[in-house]
């Protein structure tokens, strides 16, 4: 359901991003043609998260600027200059986590990382896959933890992993192991000095908090900093706050974070109910990332899902996680149809 950038993400490019930040250069290079493509960080007091100057949106801004498409470049800049989740790939967790957190650290910011590699993930849908088995997953988590080290990071842990234990999507023979692996991941990551962990807890539209709070507890949410809601989904922020507060009351008043990346027009309701999450038309960007939220239980509004990256091969989209310029422009324009 969520997608990644594919195997072997560009760890070298991440390190290059750190160098660019340190040097104060733009992601588009140093020539005059790309001068208008420079990507900057947001004010730290309200948005402490790192903006990747070499992400897909930043590259699109540079490409549009170079070709003289200034209007398109400025629309995509709305995405490029906001911090978005960096989804750690399956093959090189340590260098990727190190690269992102080093780049963020050099900019005086916190890296926002998304871990999405649980075995049997997404129940055979567009983002199926994950680690081969429990041992492989634990080794992958160990690599992520080593890569982060003592640098500041906020981790969104395994979108849908607990939800799919509740809705029957994950086969019963895999469930006990999944609980064990989530507990392991939380324990390992929380052993780090400056890492916060939020275990994913579904969204406002799937069901009721009564259905998921005990599985969340069993998965280790008590040891985490809190939970995340609305990841890669479209529910209005006010609905996500209501859902999160109900759930928080059942899990020890844990705090939570909300993915607001694409919820500006709320959920799509005109298609088939089980397909409305996948590249729906007429959506727009939501509240920009910030730690100054509308409720003390909400630690942050985040762009966990990177706007402009496909949900999967539906409605003309490319593979899950691939950049889709046309969809990115529509999100930035805020079309309603």
PDB file of N, CA and C in Angstrom, residues 217-310:
ATOM      1  N   UNK A 217      -0.713  -2.652  22.012  1.00  0.00           N
ATOM      2  CA  UNK A 217      -0.024  -2.918  23.279  1.00  0.00           C
ATOM      3  C   UNK A 217       0.825  -4.176  23.173  1.00  0.00           C
ATOM      4  N   UNK A 218       0.287  -5.190  22.562  1.00  0.00           N
ATOM      5  CA  UNK A 218       1.023  -6.443  22.393  1.00  0.00           C
ATOM      6  C   UNK A 218       2.253  -6.245  21.513  1.00  0.00           C
ATOM      7  N   UNK A 219       2.171  -5.313  20.570  1.00  0.00           N
ATOM      8  CA  UNK A 219       3.294  -5.039  19.668  1.00  0.00           C
ATOM      9  C   UNK A 219       4.359  -4.148  20.300  1.00  0.00           C
ATOM     10  N   UNK A 220       4.079  -3.589  21.495  1.00  0.00           N
ATOM     11  CA  UNK A 220       5.104  -2.829  22.199  1.00  0.00           C
ATOM     12  C   UNK A 220       4.932  -1.333  22.222  1.00  0.00           C
ATOM     13  N   UNK A 221       3.734  -0.829  21.913  1.00  0.00           N
ATOM     14  CA  UNK A 221       3.556   0.622  21.852  1.00  0.00           C
ATOM     15  C   UNK A 221       3.862   1.296  23.188  1.00  0.00           C
ATOM     16  N   UNK A 222       3.713   0.561  24.274  1.00  0.00           N
ATOM     17  CA  UNK A 222       4.000   1.142  25.590  1.00  0.00           C
ATOM     18  C   UNK A 222       5.456   1.570  25.704  1.00  0.00           C
ATOM     19  N   UNK A 223       6.350   0.851  25.038  1.00  0.00           N
ATOM     20  CA  UNK A 223       7.772   1.176  25.079  1.00  0.00           C
ATOM     21  C   UNK A 223       8.156   2.236  24.045  1.00  0.00           C
ATOM     22  N   UNK A 224       7.266   2.484  23.087  1.00  0.00           N
ATOM     23  CA  UNK A 224       7.528   3.484  22.053  1.00  0.00           C
ATOM     24  C   UNK A 224       7.185   4.880  22.569  1.00  0.00           C
ATOM     25  N   UNK A 225       7.532   5.897  21.784  1.00  0.00           N
ATOM     26  CA  UNK A 225       7.164   7.267  22.132  1.00  0.00           C
ATOM     27  C   UNK A 225       5.699   7.538  21.848  1.00  0.00           C
ATOM     28  N   UNK A 226       5.115   6.730  20.982  1.00  0.00           N
ATOM     29  CA  UNK A 226       3.722   6.910  20.638  1.00  0.00           C
ATOM     30  C   UNK A 226       3.375   6.127  19.394  1.00  0.00           C
ATOM     31  N   UNK A 227       2.391   6.616  18.637  1.00  0.00           N
ATOM     32  CA  UNK A 227       1.950   5.915  17.437  1.00  0.00           C
ATOM     33  C   UNK A 227       1.688   6.929  16.322  1.00  0.00           C
ATOM     34  N   UNK A 228       1.579   6.433  15.106  1.00  0.00           N
ATOM     35  CA  UNK A 228       1.311   7.289  13.947  1.00  0.00           C
ATOM     36  C   UNK A 228      -0.038   6.920  13.351  1.00  0.00           C
ATOM     37  N   UNK A 229      -0.705   7.908  12.761  1.00  0.00           N
ATOM     38  CA  UNK A 229      -1.986   7.669  12.105  1.00  0.00           C
ATOM     39  C   UNK A 229      -2.005   8.351  10.745  1.00  0.00           C
ATOM     40  N   UNK A 230      -2.840   7.798   9.859  1.00  0.00           N
ATOM     41  CA  UNK A 230      -3.099   8.365   8.530  1.00  0.00           C
ATOM     42  C   UNK A 230      -1.918   8.260   7.577  1.00  0.00           C
ATOM     43  N   UNK A 231      -0.978   7.375   7.834  1.00  0.00           N
ATOM     44  CA  UNK A 231       0.186   7.261   6.948  1.00  0.00           C
ATOM     45  C   UNK A 231      -0.262   6.861   5.542  1.00  0.00           C
ATOM     46  N   UNK A 232       0.157   7.643   4.578  1.00  0.00           N
ATOM     47  CA  UNK A 232      -0.174   7.435   3.162  1.00  0.00           C
ATOM     48  C   UNK A 232      -1.674   7.501   2.886  1.00  0.00           C
ATOM     49  N   UNK A 233      -2.438   8.066   3.809  1.00  0.00           N
ATOM     50  CA  UNK A 233      -3.877   8.144   3.600  1.00  0.00           C
ATOM     51  C   UNK A 233      -4.322   9.604   3.512  1.00  0.00           C
ATOM     52  N   UNK A 234      -5.640   9.832   3.490  1.00  0.00           N
ATOM     53  CA  UNK A 234      -6.167  11.129   3.082  1.00  0.00           C
ATOM     54  C   UNK A 234      -7.181  11.722   4.059  1.00  0.00           C
ATOM     55  N   UNK A 235      -7.348  11.119   5.218  1.00  0.00           N
ATOM     56  CA  UNK A 235      -8.369  11.607   6.140  1.00  0.00           C
ATOM     57  C   UNK A 235      -7.995  12.979   6.703  1.00  0.00           C
ATOM     58  N   UNK A 236      -9.008  13.829   6.856  1.00  0.00           N
ATOM     59  CA  UNK A 236      -8.781  15.177   7.360  1.00  0.00           C
ATOM     60  C   UNK A 236      -8.074  15.126   8.715  1.00  0.00           C
ATOM     61  N   UNK A 237      -7.279  16.137   8.966  1.00  0.00           N
ATOM     62  CA  UNK A 237      -6.509  16.190  10.207  1.00  0.00           C
ATOM     63  C   UNK A 237      -7.413  16.144  11.428  1.00  0.00           C
ATOM     64  N   UNK A 238      -8.540  16.845  11.382  1.00  0.00           N
ATOM     65  CA  UNK A 238      -9.435  16.863  12.539  1.00  0.00           C
ATOM     66  C   UNK A 238      -9.973  15.462  12.832  1.00  0.00           C
ATOM     67  N   UNK A 239     -10.232  14.671  11.790  1.00  0.00           N
ATOM     68  CA  UNK A 239     -10.698  13.299  11.992  1.00  0.00           C
ATOM     69  C   UNK A 239      -9.583  12.418  12.544  1.00  0.00           C
ATOM     70  N   UNK A 240      -8.366  12.664  12.098  1.00  0.00           N
ATOM     71  CA  UNK A 240      -7.226  11.906  12.597  1.00  0.00           C
ATOM     72  C   UNK A 240      -6.947  12.235  14.057  1.00  0.00           C
ATOM     73  N   UNK A 241      -7.133  13.497  14.429  1.00  0.00           N
ATOM     74  CA  UNK A 241      -6.956  13.877  15.838  1.00  0.00           C
ATOM     75  C   UNK A 241      -7.986  13.160  16.708  1.00  0.00           C
ATOM     76  N   UNK A 242      -9.229  13.142  16.248  1.00  0.00           N
ATOM     77  CA  UNK A 242     -10.284  12.481  17.019  1.00  0.00           C
ATOM     78  C   UNK A 242      -9.995  10.993  17.181  1.00  0.00           C
ATOM     79  N   UNK A 243      -9.598  10.352  16.091  1.00  0.00           N
ATOM     80  CA  UNK A 243      -9.256   8.926  16.138  1.00  0.00           C
ATOM     81  C   UNK A 243      -8.061   8.692  17.060  1.00  0.00           C
ATOM     82  N   UNK A 244      -7.032   9.507  16.913  1.00  0.00           N
ATOM     83  CA  UNK A 244      -5.830   9.345  17.721  1.00  0.00           C
ATOM     84  C   UNK A 244      -6.081   9.556  19.202  1.00  0.00           C
ATOM     85  N   UNK A 245      -6.924  10.505  19.538  1.00  0.00           N
ATOM     86  CA  UNK A 245      -7.208  10.773  20.955  1.00  0.00           C
ATOM     87  C   UNK A 245      -8.002   9.629  21.587  1.00  0.00           C
ATOM     88  N   UNK A 246      -8.934   9.078  20.830  1.00  0.00           N
ATOM     89  CA  UNK A 246      -9.660   7.913  21.346  1.00  0.00           C
ATOM     90  C   UNK A 246      -8.710   6.747  21.599  1.00  0.00           C
ATOM     91  N   UNK A 247      -7.801   6.542  20.670  1.00  0.00           N
ATOM     92  CA  UNK A 247      -6.848   5.451  20.801  1.00  0.00           C
ATOM     93  C   UNK A 247      -5.851   5.716  21.922  1.00  0.00           C
ATOM     94  N   UNK A 248      -5.392   6.949  22.020  1.00  0.00           N
ATOM     95  CA  UNK A 248      -4.439   7.314  23.067  1.00  0.00           C
ATOM     96  C   UNK A 248      -4.989   7.009  24.453  1.00  0.00           C
ATOM     97  N   UNK A 249      -6.266   7.277  24.656  1.00  0.00           N
ATOM     98  CA  UNK A 249      -6.889   7.046  25.965  1.00  0.00           C
ATOM     99  C   UNK A 249      -6.883   5.580  26.353  1.00  0.00           C
ATOM    100  N   UNK A 250      -6.734   4.706  25.360  1.00  0.00           N
ATOM    101  CA  UNK A 250      -6.750   3.268  25.617  1.00  0.00           C
ATOM    102  C   UNK A 250      -5.344   2.669  25.730  1.00  0.00           C
ATOM    103  N   UNK A 251      -4.316   3.466  25.421  1.00  0.00           N
ATOM    104  CA  UNK A 251      -2.939   2.953  25.483  1.00  0.00           C
ATOM    105  C   UNK A 251      -2.058   3.862  26.333  1.00  0.00           C
ATOM    106  N   UNK A 252      -2.605   4.259  27.465  1.00  0.00           N
ATOM    107  CA  UNK A 252      -1.788   5.006  28.419  1.00  0.00           C
ATOM    108  C   UNK A 252      -1.528   6.444  28.058  1.00  0.00           C
ATOM    109  N   UNK A 253      -2.449   7.066  27.326  1.00  0.00           N
ATOM    110  CA  UNK A 253      -2.308   8.472  26.933  1.00  0.00           C
ATOM    111  C   UNK A 253      -1.048   8.733  26.115  1.00  0.00           C
ATOM    112  N   UNK A 254      -0.698   7.774  25.288  1.00  0.00           N
ATOM    113  CA  UNK A 254       0.447   7.942  24.408  1.00  0.00           C
ATOM    114  C   UNK A 254       0.197   9.076  23.410  1.00  0.00           C
ATOM    115  N   UNK A 255       1.259   9.790  23.078  1.00  0.00           N
ATOM    116  CA  UNK A 255       1.183  10.826  22.060  1.00  0.00           C
ATOM    117  C   UNK A 255       1.186  10.193  20.674  1.00  0.00           C
ATOM    118  N   UNK A 256       0.876  10.998  19.661  1.00  0.00           N
ATOM    119  CA  UNK A 256       0.862  10.463  18.309  1.00  0.00           C
ATOM    120  C   UNK A 256       1.231  11.536  17.298  1.00  0.00           C
ATOM    121  N   UNK A 257       1.523  11.091  16.079  1.00  0.00           N
ATOM    122  CA  UNK A 257       1.833  11.981  14.963  1.00  0.00           C
ATOM    123  C   UNK A 257       0.875  11.658  13.824  1.00  0.00           C
ATOM    124  N   UNK A 258       0.641  12.645  12.955  1.00  0.00           N
ATOM    125  CA  UNK A 258      -0.329  12.507  11.871  1.00  0.00           C
ATOM    126  C   UNK A 258       0.338  12.805  10.540  1.00  0.00           C
ATOM    127  N   UNK A 259       0.123  11.919   9.569  1.00  0.00           N
ATOM    128  CA  UNK A 259       0.583  12.172   8.208  1.00  0.00           C
ATOM    129  C   UNK A 259      -0.428  13.089   7.522  1.00  0.00           C
ATOM    130  N   UNK A 260      -0.003  14.315   7.238  1.00  0.00           N
ATOM    131  CA  UNK A 260      -0.884  15.299   6.599  1.00  0.00           C
ATOM    132  C   UNK A 260      -0.472  15.573   5.160  1.00  0.00           C
ATOM    133  N   UNK A 261       0.355  14.697   4.591  1.00  0.00           N
ATOM    134  CA  UNK A 261       0.982  15.009   3.305  1.00  0.00           C
ATOM    135  C   UNK A 261      -0.015  15.253   2.172  1.00  0.00           C
ATOM    136  N   UNK A 262      -1.129  14.520   2.164  1.00  0.00           N
ATOM    137  CA  UNK A 262      -2.044  14.617   1.017  1.00  0.00           C
ATOM    138  C   UNK A 262      -3.507  14.709   1.448  1.00  0.00           C
ATOM    139  N   UNK A 263      -3.757  15.236   2.627  1.00  0.00           N
ATOM    140  CA  UNK A 263      -5.127  15.199   3.147  1.00  0.00           C
ATOM    141  C   UNK A 263      -5.864  16.532   3.048  1.00  0.00           C
ATOM    142  N   UNK A 264      -5.382  17.431   2.206  1.00  0.00           N
ATOM    143  CA  UNK A 264      -5.986  18.758   2.116  1.00  0.00           C
ATOM    144  C   UNK A 264      -7.434  18.763   1.668  1.00  0.00           C
ATOM    145  N   UNK A 265      -7.818  17.790   0.842  1.00  0.00           N
ATOM    146  CA  UNK A 265      -9.214  17.678   0.397  1.00  0.00           C
ATOM    147  C   UNK A 265      -9.916  16.493   1.045  1.00  0.00           C
ATOM    148  N   UNK A 266      -9.271  15.856   2.002  1.00  0.00           N
ATOM    149  CA  UNK A 266      -9.880  14.710   2.649  1.00  0.00           C
ATOM    150  C   UNK A 266      -9.880  13.475   1.769  1.00  0.00           C
ATOM    151  N   UNK A 267     -10.566  12.410   2.195  1.00  0.00           N
ATOM    152  CA  UNK A 267     -10.557  11.150   1.445  1.00  0.00           C
ATOM    153  C   UNK A 267     -11.393  11.214   0.178  1.00  0.00           C
ATOM    154  N   UNK A 268     -11.031  10.400  -0.776  1.00  0.00           N
ATOM    155  CA  UNK A 268     -11.787  10.255  -2.022  1.00  0.00           C
ATOM    156  C   UNK A 268     -12.912   9.254  -1.783  1.00  0.00           C
ATOM    157  N   UNK A 269     -14.114   9.595  -2.185  1.00  0.00           N
ATOM    158  CA  UNK A 269     -15.269   8.750  -1.870  1.00  0.00           C
ATOM    159  C   UNK A 269     -16.085   8.347  -3.099  1.00  0.00           C
ATOM    160  N   UNK A 270     -15.588   8.649  -4.293  1.00  0.00           N
ATOM    161  CA  UNK A 270     -16.398   8.414  -5.487  1.00  0.00           C
ATOM    162  C   UNK A 270     -16.066   7.118  -6.207  1.00  0.00           C
ATOM    163  N   UNK A 271     -15.009   6.430  -5.783  1.00  0.00           N
ATOM    164  CA  UNK A 271     -14.654   5.185  -6.431  1.00  0.00           C
ATOM    165  C   UNK A 271     -15.061   3.991  -5.582  1.00  0.00           C
ATOM    166  N   UNK A 272     -14.490   2.827  -5.893  1.00  0.00           N
ATOM    167  CA  UNK A 272     -14.728   1.632  -5.093  1.00  0.00           C
ATOM    168  C   UNK A 272     -14.045   1.813  -3.743  1.00  0.00           C
ATOM    169  N   UNK A 273     -14.735   1.469  -2.686  1.00  0.00           N
ATOM    170  CA  UNK A 273     -14.241   1.735  -1.339  1.00  0.00           C
ATOM    171  C   UNK A 273     -12.871   1.143  -1.084  1.00  0.00           C
ATOM    172  N   UNK A 274     -12.609  -0.050  -1.630  1.00  0.00           N
ATOM    173  CA  UNK A 274     -11.324  -0.700  -1.367  1.00  0.00           C
ATOM    174  C   UNK A 274     -10.213  -0.226  -2.284  1.00  0.00           C
ATOM    175  N   UNK A 275     -10.505   0.769  -3.134  1.00  0.00           N
ATOM    176  CA  UNK A 275      -9.494   1.304  -4.051  1.00  0.00           C
ATOM    177  C   UNK A 275      -9.276   2.806  -3.872  1.00  0.00           C
ATOM    178  N   UNK A 276     -10.025   3.428  -2.989  1.00  0.00           N
ATOM    179  CA  UNK A 276      -9.979   4.889  -2.875  1.00  0.00           C
ATOM    180  C   UNK A 276      -8.684   5.413  -2.279  1.00  0.00           C
ATOM    181  N   UNK A 277      -7.869   4.535  -1.710  1.00  0.00           N
ATOM    182  CA  UNK A 277      -6.583   4.950  -1.145  1.00  0.00           C
ATOM    183  C   UNK A 277      -5.500   5.066  -2.220  1.00  0.00           C
ATOM    184  N   UNK A 278      -5.740   4.512  -3.395  1.00  0.00           N
ATOM    185  CA  UNK A 278      -4.673   4.367  -4.386  1.00  0.00           C
ATOM    186  C   UNK A 278      -4.736   5.443  -5.466  1.00  0.00           C
ATOM    187  N   UNK A 279      -3.818   6.410  -5.389  1.00  0.00           N
ATOM    188  CA  UNK A 279      -3.713   7.500  -6.363  1.00  0.00           C
ATOM    189  C   UNK A 279      -5.060   8.152  -6.672  1.00  0.00           C
ATOM    190  N   UNK A 280      -5.831   8.504  -5.645  1.00  0.00           N
ATOM    191  CA  UNK A 280      -7.146   9.092  -5.917  1.00  0.00           C
ATOM    192  C   UNK A 280      -7.015  10.460  -6.564  1.00  0.00           C
ATOM    193  N   UNK A 281      -7.928  10.791  -7.449  1.00  0.00           N
ATOM    194  CA  UNK A 281      -7.893  12.117  -8.089  1.00  0.00           C
ATOM    195  C   UNK A 281      -8.400  13.190  -7.136  1.00  0.00           C
ATOM    196  N   UNK A 282      -8.105  14.430  -7.480  1.00  0.00           N
ATOM    197  CA  UNK A 282      -8.675  15.547  -6.747  1.00  0.00           C
ATOM    198  C   UNK A 282      -8.171  15.759  -5.340  1.00  0.00           C
ATOM    199  N   UNK A 283      -7.002  15.218  -5.004  1.00  0.00           N
ATOM    200  CA  UNK A 283      -6.452  15.426  -3.657  1.00  0.00           C
ATOM    201  C   UNK A 283      -5.495  16.610  -3.683  1.00  0.00           C
ATOM    202  N   UNK A 284      -5.128  17.100  -2.504  1.00  0.00           N
ATOM    203  CA  UNK A 284      -4.151  18.184  -2.440  1.00  0.00           C
ATOM    204  C   UNK A 284      -3.321  18.069  -1.166  1.00  0.00           C
ATOM    205  N   UNK A 285      -2.239  18.817  -1.150  1.00  0.00           N
ATOM    206  CA  UNK A 285      -1.349  18.821   0.000  1.00  0.00           C
ATOM    207  C   UNK A 285      -2.083  19.265   1.254  1.00  0.00           C
ATOM    208  N   UNK A 286      -1.695  18.682   2.397  1.00  0.00           N
ATOM    209  CA  UNK A 286      -2.298  19.053   3.663  1.00  0.00           C
ATOM    210  C   UNK A 286      -1.429  20.026   4.442  1.00  0.00           C
ATOM    211  N   UNK A 287      -1.673  20.134   5.746  1.00  0.00           N
ATOM    212  CA  UNK A 287      -0.873  21.030   6.586  1.00  0.00           C
ATOM    213  C   UNK A 287       0.609  20.692   6.450  1.00  0.00           C
ATOM    214  N   UNK A 288       1.417  21.719   6.404  1.00  0.00           N
ATOM    215  CA  UNK A 288       2.847  21.490   6.287  1.00  0.00           C
ATOM    216  C   UNK A 288       3.409  20.934   7.595  1.00  0.00           C
ATOM    217  N   UNK A 289       4.493  20.173   7.522  1.00  0.00           N
ATOM    218  CA  UNK A 289       5.068  19.554   8.724  1.00  0.00           C
ATOM    219  C   UNK A 289       5.404  20.584   9.803  1.00  0.00           C
ATOM    220  N   UNK A 290       5.062  20.255  11.025  1.00  0.00           N
ATOM    221  CA  UNK A 290       5.336  21.139  12.147  1.00  0.00           C
ATOM    222  C   UNK A 290       5.164  20.381  13.457  1.00  0.00           C
ATOM    223  N   UNK A 291       5.821  20.856  14.488  1.00  0.00           N
ATOM    224  CA  UNK A 291       5.610  20.321  15.831  1.00  0.00           C
ATOM    225  C   UNK A 291       4.638  21.197  16.618  1.00  0.00           C
ATOM    226  N   UNK A 292       4.177  22.286  15.994  1.00  0.00           N
ATOM    227  CA  UNK A 292       3.179  23.155  16.621  1.00  0.00           C
ATOM    228  C   UNK A 292       1.814  22.759  16.083  1.00  0.00           C
ATOM    229  N   UNK A 293       1.132  21.903  16.832  1.00  0.00           N
ATOM    230  CA  UNK A 293      -0.101  21.301  16.355  1.00  0.00           C
ATOM    231  C   UNK A 293      -1.312  21.824  17.135  1.00  0.00           C
ATOM    232  N   UNK A 294      -2.476  21.302  16.763  1.00  0.00           N
ATOM    233  CA  UNK A 294      -3.722  21.778  17.359  1.00  0.00           C
ATOM    234  C   UNK A 294      -4.074  21.071  18.656  1.00  0.00           C
ATOM    235  N   UNK A 295      -3.264  20.115  19.085  1.00  0.00           N
ATOM    236  CA  UNK A 295      -3.604  19.357  20.293  1.00  0.00           C
ATOM    237  C   UNK A 295      -2.326  18.929  20.997  1.00  0.00           C
ATOM    238  N   UNK A 296      -2.277  19.003  22.332  1.00  0.00           N
ATOM    239  CA  UNK A 296      -1.049  18.636  23.051  1.00  0.00           C
ATOM    240  C   UNK A 296      -0.672  17.166  22.922  1.00  0.00           C
ATOM    241  N   UNK A 297      -1.607  16.298  22.554  1.00  0.00           N
ATOM    242  CA  UNK A 297      -1.283  14.889  22.357  1.00  0.00           C
ATOM    243  C   UNK A 297      -0.653  14.613  20.997  1.00  0.00           C
ATOM    244  N   UNK A 298      -0.773  15.585  20.087  1.00  0.00           N
ATOM    245  CA  UNK A 298      -0.222  15.420  18.737  1.00  0.00           C
ATOM    246  C   UNK A 298       1.180  16.012  18.690  1.00  0.00           C
ATOM    247  N   UNK A 299       2.182  15.163  18.619  1.00  0.00           N
ATOM    248  CA  UNK A 299       3.565  15.637  18.642  1.00  0.00           C
ATOM    249  C   UNK A 299       3.970  16.336  17.350  1.00  0.00           C
ATOM    250  N   UNK A 300       3.371  15.955  16.231  1.00  0.00           N
ATOM    251  CA  UNK A 300       3.761  16.586  14.962  1.00  0.00           C
ATOM    252  C   UNK A 300       2.768  16.247  13.862  1.00  0.00           C
ATOM    253  N   UNK A 301       2.649  17.189  12.917  1.00  0.00           N
ATOM    254  CA  UNK A 301       2.106  16.882  11.604  1.00  0.00           C
ATOM    255  C   UNK A 301       3.318  16.576  10.729  1.00  0.00           C
ATOM    256  N   UNK A 302       3.257  15.478  10.001  1.00  0.00           N
ATOM    257  CA  UNK A 302       4.394  15.038   9.208  1.00  0.00           C
ATOM    258  C   UNK A 302       3.955  14.720   7.781  1.00  0.00           C
ATOM    259  N   UNK A 303       4.916  14.785   6.859  1.00  0.00           N
ATOM    260  CA  UNK A 303       4.682  14.251   5.525  1.00  0.00           C
ATOM    261  C   UNK A 303       5.436  12.934   5.443  1.00  0.00           C
ATOM    262  N   UNK A 304       4.793  11.883   5.959  1.00  0.00           N
ATOM    263  CA  UNK A 304       5.421  10.561   5.981  1.00  0.00           C
ATOM    264  C   UNK A 304       5.471   9.985   4.572  1.00  0.00           C
ATOM    265  N   UNK A 305       4.341   9.988   3.908  1.00  0.00           N
ATOM    266  CA  UNK A 305       4.299   9.624   2.500  1.00  0.00           C
ATOM    267  C   UNK A 305       4.798  10.816   1.697  1.00  0.00           C
ATOM    268  N   UNK A 306       5.733  10.594   0.785  1.00  0.00           N
ATOM    269  CA  UNK A 306       6.262  11.704  -0.013  1.00  0.00           C
ATOM    270  C   UNK A 306       5.266  12.063  -1.110  1.00  0.00           C
ATOM    271  N   UNK A 307       4.680  13.256  -1.058  1.00  0.00           N
ATOM    272  CA  UNK A 307       3.712  13.652  -2.088  1.00  0.00           C
ATOM    273  C   UNK A 307       4.340  13.601  -3.471  1.00  0.00           C
ATOM    274  N   UNK A 308       3.606  13.018  -4.394  1.00  0.00           N
ATOM    275  CA  UNK A 308       4.099  12.904  -5.760  1.00  0.00           C
ATOM    276  C   UNK A 308       4.644  11.541  -6.087  1.00  0.00           C
ATOM    277  N   UNK A 309       4.783  10.681  -5.085  1.00  0.00           N
ATOM    278  CA  UNK A 309       5.218   9.314  -5.333  1.00  0.00           C
ATOM    279  C   UNK A 309       4.000   8.402  -5.346  1.00  0.00           C
ATOM    280  N   UNK A 310       3.952   7.512  -6.309  1.00  0.00           N
ATOM    281  CA  UNK A 310       2.773   6.708  -6.590  1.00  0.00           C
ATOM    282  C   UNK A 310       2.420   5.745  -5.458  1.00  0.00           C
TER     283      UNK A 310
END
